[in-house]
PDB file of C-alpha atoms in Angstrom:
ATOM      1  CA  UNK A   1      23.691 -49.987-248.327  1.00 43.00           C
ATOM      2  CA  UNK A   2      22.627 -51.622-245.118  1.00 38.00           C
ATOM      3  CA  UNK A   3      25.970 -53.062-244.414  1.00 42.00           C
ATOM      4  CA  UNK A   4      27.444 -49.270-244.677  1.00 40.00           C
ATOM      5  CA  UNK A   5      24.657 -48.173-242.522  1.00 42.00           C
ATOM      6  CA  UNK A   6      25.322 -51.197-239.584  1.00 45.00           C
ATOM      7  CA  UNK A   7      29.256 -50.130-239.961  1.00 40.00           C
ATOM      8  CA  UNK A   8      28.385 -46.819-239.512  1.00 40.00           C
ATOM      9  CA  UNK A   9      26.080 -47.570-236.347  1.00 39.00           C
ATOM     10  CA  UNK A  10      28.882 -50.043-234.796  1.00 39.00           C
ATOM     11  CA  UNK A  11      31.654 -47.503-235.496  1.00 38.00           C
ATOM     12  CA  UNK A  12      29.178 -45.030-233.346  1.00 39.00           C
ATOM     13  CA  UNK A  13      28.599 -47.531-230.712  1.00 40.00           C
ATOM     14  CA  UNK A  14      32.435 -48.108-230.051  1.00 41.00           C
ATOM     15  CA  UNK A  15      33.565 -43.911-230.161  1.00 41.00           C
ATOM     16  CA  UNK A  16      30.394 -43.622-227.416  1.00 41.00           C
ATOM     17  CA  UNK A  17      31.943 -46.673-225.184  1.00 40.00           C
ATOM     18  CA  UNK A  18      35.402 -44.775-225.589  1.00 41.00           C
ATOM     19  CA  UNK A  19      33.739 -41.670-224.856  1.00 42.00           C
ATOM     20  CA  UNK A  20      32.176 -43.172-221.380  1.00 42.00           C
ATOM     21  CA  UNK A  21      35.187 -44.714-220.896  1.00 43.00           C
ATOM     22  CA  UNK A  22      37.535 -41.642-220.463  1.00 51.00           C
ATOM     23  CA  UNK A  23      35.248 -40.114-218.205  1.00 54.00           C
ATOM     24  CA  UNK A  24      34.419 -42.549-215.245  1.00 87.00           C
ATOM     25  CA  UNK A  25      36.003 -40.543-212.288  1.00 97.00           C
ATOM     26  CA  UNK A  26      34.119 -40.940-209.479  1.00 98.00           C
ATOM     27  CA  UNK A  27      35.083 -38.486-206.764  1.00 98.00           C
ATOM     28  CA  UNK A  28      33.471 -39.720-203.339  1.00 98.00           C
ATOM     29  CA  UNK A  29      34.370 -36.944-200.237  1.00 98.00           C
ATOM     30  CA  UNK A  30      33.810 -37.880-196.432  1.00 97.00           C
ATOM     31  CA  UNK A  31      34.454 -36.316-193.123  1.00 97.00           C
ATOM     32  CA  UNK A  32      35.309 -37.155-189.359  1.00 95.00           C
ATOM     33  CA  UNK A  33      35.440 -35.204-186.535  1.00 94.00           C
ATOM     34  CA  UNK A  34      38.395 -36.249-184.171  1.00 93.00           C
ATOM     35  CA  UNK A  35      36.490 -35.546-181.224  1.00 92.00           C
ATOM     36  CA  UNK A  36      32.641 -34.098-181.630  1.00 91.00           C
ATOM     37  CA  UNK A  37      33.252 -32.635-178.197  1.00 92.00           C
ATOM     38  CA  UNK A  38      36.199 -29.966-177.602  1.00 92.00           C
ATOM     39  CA  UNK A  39      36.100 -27.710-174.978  1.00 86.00           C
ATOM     40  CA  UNK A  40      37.397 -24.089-174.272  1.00 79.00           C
ATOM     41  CA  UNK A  41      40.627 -23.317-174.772  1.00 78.00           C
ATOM     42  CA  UNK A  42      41.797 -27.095-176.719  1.00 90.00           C
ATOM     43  CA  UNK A  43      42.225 -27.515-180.270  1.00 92.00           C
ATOM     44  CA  UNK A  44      39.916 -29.259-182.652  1.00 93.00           C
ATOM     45  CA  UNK A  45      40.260 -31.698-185.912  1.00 96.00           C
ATOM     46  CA  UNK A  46      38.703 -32.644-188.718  1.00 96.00           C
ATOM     47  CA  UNK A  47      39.904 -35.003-191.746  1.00 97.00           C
ATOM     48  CA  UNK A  48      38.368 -34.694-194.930  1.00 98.00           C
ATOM     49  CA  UNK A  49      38.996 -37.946-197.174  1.00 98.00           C
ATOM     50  CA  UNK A  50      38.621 -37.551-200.836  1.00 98.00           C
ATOM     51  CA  UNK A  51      38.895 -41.068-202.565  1.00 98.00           C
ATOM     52  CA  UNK A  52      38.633 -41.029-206.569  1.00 98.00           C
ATOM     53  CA  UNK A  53      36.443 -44.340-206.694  1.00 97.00           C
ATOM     54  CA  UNK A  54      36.176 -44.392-210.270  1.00 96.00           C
ATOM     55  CA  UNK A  55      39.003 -46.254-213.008  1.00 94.00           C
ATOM     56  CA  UNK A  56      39.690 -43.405-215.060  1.00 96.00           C
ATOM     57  CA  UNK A  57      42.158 -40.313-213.582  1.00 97.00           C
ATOM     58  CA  UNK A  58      40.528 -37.189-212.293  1.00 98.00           C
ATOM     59  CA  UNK A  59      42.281 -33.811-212.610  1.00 98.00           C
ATOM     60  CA  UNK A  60      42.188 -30.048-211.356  1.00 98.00           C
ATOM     61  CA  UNK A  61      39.896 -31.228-208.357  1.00 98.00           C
ATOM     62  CA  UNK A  62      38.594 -28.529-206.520  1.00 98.00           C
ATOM     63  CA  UNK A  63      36.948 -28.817-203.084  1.00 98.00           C
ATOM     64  CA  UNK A  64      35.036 -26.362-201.083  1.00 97.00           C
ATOM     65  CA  UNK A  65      34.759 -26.585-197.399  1.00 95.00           C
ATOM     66  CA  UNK A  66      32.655 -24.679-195.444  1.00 90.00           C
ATOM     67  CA  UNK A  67      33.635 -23.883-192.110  1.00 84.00           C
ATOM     68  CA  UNK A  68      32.859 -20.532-190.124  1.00 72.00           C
ATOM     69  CA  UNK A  69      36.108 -19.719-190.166  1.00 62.00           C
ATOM     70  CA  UNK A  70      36.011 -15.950-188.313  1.00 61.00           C
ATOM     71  CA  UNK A  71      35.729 -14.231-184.758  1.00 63.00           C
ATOM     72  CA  UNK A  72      33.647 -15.062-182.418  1.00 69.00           C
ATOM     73  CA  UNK A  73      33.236 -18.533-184.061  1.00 76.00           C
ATOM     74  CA  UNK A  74      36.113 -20.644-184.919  1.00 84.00           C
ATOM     75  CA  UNK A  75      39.752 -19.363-185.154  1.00 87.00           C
ATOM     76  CA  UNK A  76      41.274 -21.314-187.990  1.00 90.00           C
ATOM     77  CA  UNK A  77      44.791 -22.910-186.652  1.00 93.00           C
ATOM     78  CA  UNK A  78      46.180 -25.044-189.984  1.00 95.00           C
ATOM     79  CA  UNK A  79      45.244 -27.149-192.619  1.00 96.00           C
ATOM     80  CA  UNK A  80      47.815 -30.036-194.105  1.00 97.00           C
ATOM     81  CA  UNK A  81      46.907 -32.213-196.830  1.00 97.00           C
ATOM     82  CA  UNK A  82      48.607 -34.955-198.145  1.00 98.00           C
ATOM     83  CA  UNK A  83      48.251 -33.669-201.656  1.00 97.00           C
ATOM     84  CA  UNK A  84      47.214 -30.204-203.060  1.00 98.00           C
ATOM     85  CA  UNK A  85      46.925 -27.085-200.995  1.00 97.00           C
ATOM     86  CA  UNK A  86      44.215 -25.264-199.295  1.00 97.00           C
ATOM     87  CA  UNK A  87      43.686 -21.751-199.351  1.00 96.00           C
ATOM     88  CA  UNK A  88      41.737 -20.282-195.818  1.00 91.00           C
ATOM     89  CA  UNK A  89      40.631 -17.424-197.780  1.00 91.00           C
ATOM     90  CA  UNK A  90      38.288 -19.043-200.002  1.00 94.00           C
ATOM     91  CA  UNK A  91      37.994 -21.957-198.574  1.00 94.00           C
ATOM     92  CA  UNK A  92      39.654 -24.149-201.524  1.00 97.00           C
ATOM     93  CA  UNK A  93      41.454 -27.668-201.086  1.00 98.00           C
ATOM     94  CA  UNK A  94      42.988 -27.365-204.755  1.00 98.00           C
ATOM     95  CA  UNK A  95      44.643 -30.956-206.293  1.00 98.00           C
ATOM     96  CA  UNK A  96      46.328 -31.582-209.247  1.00 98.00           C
ATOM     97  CA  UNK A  97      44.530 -34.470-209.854  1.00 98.00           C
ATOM     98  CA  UNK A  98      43.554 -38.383-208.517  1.00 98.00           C
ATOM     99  CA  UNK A  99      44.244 -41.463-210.535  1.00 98.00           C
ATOM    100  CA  UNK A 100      41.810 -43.958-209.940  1.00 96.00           C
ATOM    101  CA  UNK A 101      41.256 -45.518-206.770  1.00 96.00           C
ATOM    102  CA  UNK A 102      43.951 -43.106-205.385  1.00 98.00           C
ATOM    103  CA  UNK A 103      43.026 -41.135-202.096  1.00 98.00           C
ATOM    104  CA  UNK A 104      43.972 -37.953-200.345  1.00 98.00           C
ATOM    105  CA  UNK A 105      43.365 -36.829-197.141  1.00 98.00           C
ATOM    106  CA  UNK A 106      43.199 -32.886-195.556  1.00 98.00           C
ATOM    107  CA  UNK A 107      43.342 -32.319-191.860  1.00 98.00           C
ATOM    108  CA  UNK A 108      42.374 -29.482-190.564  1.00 95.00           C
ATOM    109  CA  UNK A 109      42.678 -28.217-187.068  1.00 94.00           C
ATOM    110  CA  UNK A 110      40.506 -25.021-185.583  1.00 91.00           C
ATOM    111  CA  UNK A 111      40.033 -23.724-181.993  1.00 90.00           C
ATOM    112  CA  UNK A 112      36.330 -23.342-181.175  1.00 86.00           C
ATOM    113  CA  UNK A 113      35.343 -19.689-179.476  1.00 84.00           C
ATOM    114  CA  UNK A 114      31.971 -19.713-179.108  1.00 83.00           C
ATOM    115  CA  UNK A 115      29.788 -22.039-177.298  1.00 85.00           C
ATOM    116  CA  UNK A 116      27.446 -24.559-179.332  1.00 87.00           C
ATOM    117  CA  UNK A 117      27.294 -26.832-182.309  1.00 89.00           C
ATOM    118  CA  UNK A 118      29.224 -25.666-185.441  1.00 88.00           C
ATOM    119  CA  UNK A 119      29.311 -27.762-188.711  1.00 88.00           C
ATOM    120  CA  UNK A 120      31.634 -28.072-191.693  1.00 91.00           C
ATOM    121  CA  UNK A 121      30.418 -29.194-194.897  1.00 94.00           C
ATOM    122  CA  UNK A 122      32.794 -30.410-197.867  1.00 97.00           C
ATOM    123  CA  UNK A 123      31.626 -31.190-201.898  1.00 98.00           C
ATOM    124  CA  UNK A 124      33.600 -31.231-204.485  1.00 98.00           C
ATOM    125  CA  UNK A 125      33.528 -27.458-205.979  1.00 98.00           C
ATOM    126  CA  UNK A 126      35.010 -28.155-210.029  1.00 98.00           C
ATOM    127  CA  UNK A 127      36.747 -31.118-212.069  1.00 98.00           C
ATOM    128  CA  UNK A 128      37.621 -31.503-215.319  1.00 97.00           C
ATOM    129  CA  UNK A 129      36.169 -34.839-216.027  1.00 96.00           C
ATOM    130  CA  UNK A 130      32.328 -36.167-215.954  1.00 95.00           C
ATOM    131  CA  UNK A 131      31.442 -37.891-212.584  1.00 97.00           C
ATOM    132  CA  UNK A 132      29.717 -40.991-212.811  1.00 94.00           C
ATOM    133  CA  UNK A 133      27.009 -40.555-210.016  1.00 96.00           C
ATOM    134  CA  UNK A 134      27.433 -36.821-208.472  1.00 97.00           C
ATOM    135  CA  UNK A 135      27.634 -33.615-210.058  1.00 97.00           C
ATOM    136  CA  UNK A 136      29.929 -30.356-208.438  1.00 97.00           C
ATOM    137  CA  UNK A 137      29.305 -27.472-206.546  1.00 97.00           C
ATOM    138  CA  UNK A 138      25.250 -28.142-206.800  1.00 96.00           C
ATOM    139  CA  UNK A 139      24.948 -28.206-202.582  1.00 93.00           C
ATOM    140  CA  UNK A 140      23.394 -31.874-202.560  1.00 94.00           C
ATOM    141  CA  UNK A 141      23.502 -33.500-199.659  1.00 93.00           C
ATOM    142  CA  UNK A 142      22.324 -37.181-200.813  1.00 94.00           C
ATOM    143  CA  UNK A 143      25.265 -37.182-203.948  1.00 97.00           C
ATOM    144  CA  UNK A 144      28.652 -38.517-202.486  1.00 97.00           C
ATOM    145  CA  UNK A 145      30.947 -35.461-203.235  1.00 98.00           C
ATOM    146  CA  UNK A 146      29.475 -33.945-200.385  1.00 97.00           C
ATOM    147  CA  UNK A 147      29.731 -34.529-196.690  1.00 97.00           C
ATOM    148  CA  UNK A 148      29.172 -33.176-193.259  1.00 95.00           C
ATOM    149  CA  UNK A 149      30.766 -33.076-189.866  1.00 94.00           C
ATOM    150  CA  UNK A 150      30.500 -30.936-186.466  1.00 93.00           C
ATOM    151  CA  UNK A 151      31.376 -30.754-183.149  1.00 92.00           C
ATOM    152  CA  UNK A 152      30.014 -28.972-179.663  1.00 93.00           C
ATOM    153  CA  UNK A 153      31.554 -26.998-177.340  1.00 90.00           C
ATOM    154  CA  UNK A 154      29.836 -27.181-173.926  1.00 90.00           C
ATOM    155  CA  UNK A 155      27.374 -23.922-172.989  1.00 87.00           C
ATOM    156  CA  UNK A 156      28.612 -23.160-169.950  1.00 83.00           C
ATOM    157  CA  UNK A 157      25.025 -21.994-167.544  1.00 82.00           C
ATOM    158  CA  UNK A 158      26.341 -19.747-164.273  1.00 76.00           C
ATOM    159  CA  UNK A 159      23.704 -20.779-161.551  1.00 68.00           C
ATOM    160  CA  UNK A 160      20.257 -22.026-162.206  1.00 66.00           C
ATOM    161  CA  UNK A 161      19.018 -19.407-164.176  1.00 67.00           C
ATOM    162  CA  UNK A 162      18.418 -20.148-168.122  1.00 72.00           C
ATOM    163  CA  UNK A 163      17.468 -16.607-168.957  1.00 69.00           C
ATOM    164  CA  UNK A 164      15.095 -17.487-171.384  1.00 74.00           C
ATOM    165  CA  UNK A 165      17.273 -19.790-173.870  1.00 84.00           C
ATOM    166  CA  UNK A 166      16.174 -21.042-177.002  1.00 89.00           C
ATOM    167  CA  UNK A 167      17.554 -23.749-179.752  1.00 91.00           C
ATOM    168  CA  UNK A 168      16.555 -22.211-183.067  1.00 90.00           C
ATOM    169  CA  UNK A 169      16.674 -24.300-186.605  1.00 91.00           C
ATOM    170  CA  UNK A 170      16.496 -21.532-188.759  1.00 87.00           C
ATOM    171  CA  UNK A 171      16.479 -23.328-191.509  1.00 86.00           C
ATOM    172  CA  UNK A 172      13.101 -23.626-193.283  1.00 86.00           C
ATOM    173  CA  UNK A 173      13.855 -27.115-194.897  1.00 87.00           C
ATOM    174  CA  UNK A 174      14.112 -28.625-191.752  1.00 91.00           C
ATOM    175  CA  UNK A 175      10.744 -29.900-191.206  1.00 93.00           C
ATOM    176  CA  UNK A 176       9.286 -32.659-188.778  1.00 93.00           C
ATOM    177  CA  UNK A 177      11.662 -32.544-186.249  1.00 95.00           C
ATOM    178  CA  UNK A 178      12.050 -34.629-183.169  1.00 96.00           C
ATOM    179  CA  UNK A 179      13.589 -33.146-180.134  1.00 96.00           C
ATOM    180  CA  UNK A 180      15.544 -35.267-177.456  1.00 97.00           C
ATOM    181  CA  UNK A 181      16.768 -34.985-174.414  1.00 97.00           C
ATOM    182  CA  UNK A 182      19.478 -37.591-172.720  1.00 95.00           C
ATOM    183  CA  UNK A 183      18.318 -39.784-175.814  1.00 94.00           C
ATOM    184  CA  UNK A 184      14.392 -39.643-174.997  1.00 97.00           C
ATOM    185  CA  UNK A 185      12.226 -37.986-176.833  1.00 97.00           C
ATOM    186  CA  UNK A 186      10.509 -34.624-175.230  1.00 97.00           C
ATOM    187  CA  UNK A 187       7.051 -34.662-175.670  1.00 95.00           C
ATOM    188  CA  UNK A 188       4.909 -32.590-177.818  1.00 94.00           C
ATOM    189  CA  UNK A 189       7.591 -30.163-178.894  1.00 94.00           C
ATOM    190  CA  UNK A 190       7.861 -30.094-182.956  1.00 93.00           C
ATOM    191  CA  UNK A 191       8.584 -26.768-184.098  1.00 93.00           C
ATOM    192  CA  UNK A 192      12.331 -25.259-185.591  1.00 93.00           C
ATOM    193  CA  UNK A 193      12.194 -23.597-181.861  1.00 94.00           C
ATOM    194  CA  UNK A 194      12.811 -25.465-178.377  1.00 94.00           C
ATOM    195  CA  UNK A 195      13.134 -23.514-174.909  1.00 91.00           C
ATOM    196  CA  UNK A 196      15.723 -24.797-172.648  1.00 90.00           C
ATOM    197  CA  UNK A 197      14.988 -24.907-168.800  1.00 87.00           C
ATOM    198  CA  UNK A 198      17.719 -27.237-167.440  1.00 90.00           C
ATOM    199  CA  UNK A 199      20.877 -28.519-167.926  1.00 91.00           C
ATOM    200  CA  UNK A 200      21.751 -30.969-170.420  1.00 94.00           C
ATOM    201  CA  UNK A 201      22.036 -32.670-173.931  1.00 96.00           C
ATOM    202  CA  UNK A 202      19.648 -32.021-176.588  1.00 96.00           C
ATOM    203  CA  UNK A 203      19.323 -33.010-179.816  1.00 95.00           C
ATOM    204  CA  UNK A 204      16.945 -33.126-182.952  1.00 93.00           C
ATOM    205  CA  UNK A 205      16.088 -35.557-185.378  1.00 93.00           C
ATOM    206  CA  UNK A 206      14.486 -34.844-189.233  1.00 93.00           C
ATOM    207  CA  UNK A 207      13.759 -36.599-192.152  1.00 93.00           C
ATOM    208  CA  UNK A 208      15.348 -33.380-194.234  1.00 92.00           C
ATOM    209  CA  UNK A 209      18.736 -32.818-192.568  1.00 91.00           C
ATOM    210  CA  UNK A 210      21.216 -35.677-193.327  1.00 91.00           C
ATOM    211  CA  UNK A 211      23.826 -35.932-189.973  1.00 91.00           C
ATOM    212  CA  UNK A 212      27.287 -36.411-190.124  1.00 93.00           C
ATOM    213  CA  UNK A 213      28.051 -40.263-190.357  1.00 88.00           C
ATOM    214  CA  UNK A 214      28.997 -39.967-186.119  1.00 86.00           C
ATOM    215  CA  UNK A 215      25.625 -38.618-186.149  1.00 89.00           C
ATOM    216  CA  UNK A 216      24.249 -35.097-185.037  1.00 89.00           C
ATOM    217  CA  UNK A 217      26.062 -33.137-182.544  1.00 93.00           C
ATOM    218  CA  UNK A 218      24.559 -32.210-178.930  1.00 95.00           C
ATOM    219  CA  UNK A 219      23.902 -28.860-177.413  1.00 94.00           C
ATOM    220  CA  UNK A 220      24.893 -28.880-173.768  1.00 93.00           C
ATOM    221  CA  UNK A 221      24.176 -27.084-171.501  1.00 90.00           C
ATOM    222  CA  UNK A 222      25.814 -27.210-168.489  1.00 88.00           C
ATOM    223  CA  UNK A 223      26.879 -25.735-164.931  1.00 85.00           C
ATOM    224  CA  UNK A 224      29.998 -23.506-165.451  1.00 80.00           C
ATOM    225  CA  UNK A 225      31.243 -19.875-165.955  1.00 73.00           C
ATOM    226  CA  UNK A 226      30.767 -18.488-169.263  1.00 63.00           C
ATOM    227  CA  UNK A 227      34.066 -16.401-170.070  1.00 52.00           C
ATOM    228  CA  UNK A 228      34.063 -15.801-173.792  1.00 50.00           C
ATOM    229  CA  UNK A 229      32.641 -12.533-175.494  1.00 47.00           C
ATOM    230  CA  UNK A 230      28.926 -12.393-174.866  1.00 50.00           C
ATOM    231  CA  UNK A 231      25.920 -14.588-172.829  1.00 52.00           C
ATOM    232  CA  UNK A 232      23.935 -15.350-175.828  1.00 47.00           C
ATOM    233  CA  UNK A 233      20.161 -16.075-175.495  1.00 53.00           C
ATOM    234  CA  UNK A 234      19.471 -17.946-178.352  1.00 64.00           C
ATOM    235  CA  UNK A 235      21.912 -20.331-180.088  1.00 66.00           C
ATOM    236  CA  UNK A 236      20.567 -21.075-183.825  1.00 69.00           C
ATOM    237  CA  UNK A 237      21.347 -23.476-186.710  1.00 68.00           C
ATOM    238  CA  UNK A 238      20.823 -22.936-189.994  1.00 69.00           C
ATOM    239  CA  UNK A 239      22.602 -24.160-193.693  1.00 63.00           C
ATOM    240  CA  UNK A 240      24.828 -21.731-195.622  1.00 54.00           C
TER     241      UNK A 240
END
């Protein structure tokens, strides 16, 4: 009876390996911008890279990118991948599927028409097989199916006069945040909120916003004639 019991167990043992097995996909997704800085009137890129990682084959592989694709933002121009197809309505880079260690690669060109910092986020939306270290579609940033790029177009400033302008992180999980200017920190100045007063690059720094791997984009503000649809005041930032 114990034999039958341990042949039992073993037989378990060895369906569970096969099991694990059949399932080690292990989708990793990364992003670079061409150029982080594209001015008015030029065309943009960004690659997205997905790389199956994992042994086993991964199929129906559906990717999400997020990219404020609409007037007055960023007019969408194409989108060529070297396998699947994406769709600019929802926002879907479908694949038949990714053997292991096999990569494909989207690139996707836009023409900014706003002035500021825009970002586009990719994760991997659905898949038919069990990821080894990430899990779809659930918006985490620290999980390798999901990645981040942006790029800044210039905010052209006509005269001296800053009217008031203001760098807004709307988003409440960005905490702690350390402002720069040319690189150096600016002095007591914490909060989501900075006012501008002069030309040139600022950035932020936090603990709870992962940058792109090129790191965070710049606002700039600089001398120039703004021609596009409005002056805007207040330029914000904030997660969809």
């Amino acid at each position: 009876m114990l034999k039958y019991t341990s042949l039992i167990t073993l037989l378990i043992l060895q369906l569970s390996f096969v099991s694990f097995g059949q399932s080690n996909i292990d989708l990793s997704l990364r992003s670079s911008s061409v150029s982080q800085k594209v001015e008015i009137g030029t065309e943009g890129t960004i690659t997205f890279t997905l790389e199956n990682q994992g042994s086993a084959n991964a199929s129906n592989i559906k990717v999400f990118i997020n990219i404020p694709y609409f007037p007055p933002f960023v007019k969408f121009v194409s989108a060529v991948g070297s396998k699947g197809s994406f769709d600019v309505a929802t926002g879907i880079w479908s694949l038949p599927g990714l053997i292991g260690q096999e990569t494909a690669i989207l690139t996707m060109k836009y023409t900014p028409m706003e002035y500021g910092v825009w970002y586009a986020e990719g994760e991997v939306y659905s898949v038919n097989e069990v990821d080894s270290d990430s899990s779809p579609n659930n918006g985490l940033d620290t999980e390798d199916d999901f990645t981040r790029s942006c790029f800044t177009m210039p905010i052209k400033v006509s005269g001296s006069s800053f009217g008031g302008r203001q760098i807004i992180l709307e988003d409440s999980k960005i905490t702690n945040v350390v402002w720069r200017k040319g690189g150096q920190v600016i002095q007591n100045q914490n909060a989501n909120t900075l006012s501008v007063t002069s030309e040139g690059s600022y950035t932020f720094d936090s603990p709870t916003f992962i940058c792109p791997s090129q790191g965070c984009c710049p606002f700039i503000f600089e001398q120039g004639t703004q021609t596009l649809c409005c002056e805007p005041l207040e330029y914000f930032f904030t997660r969809k």
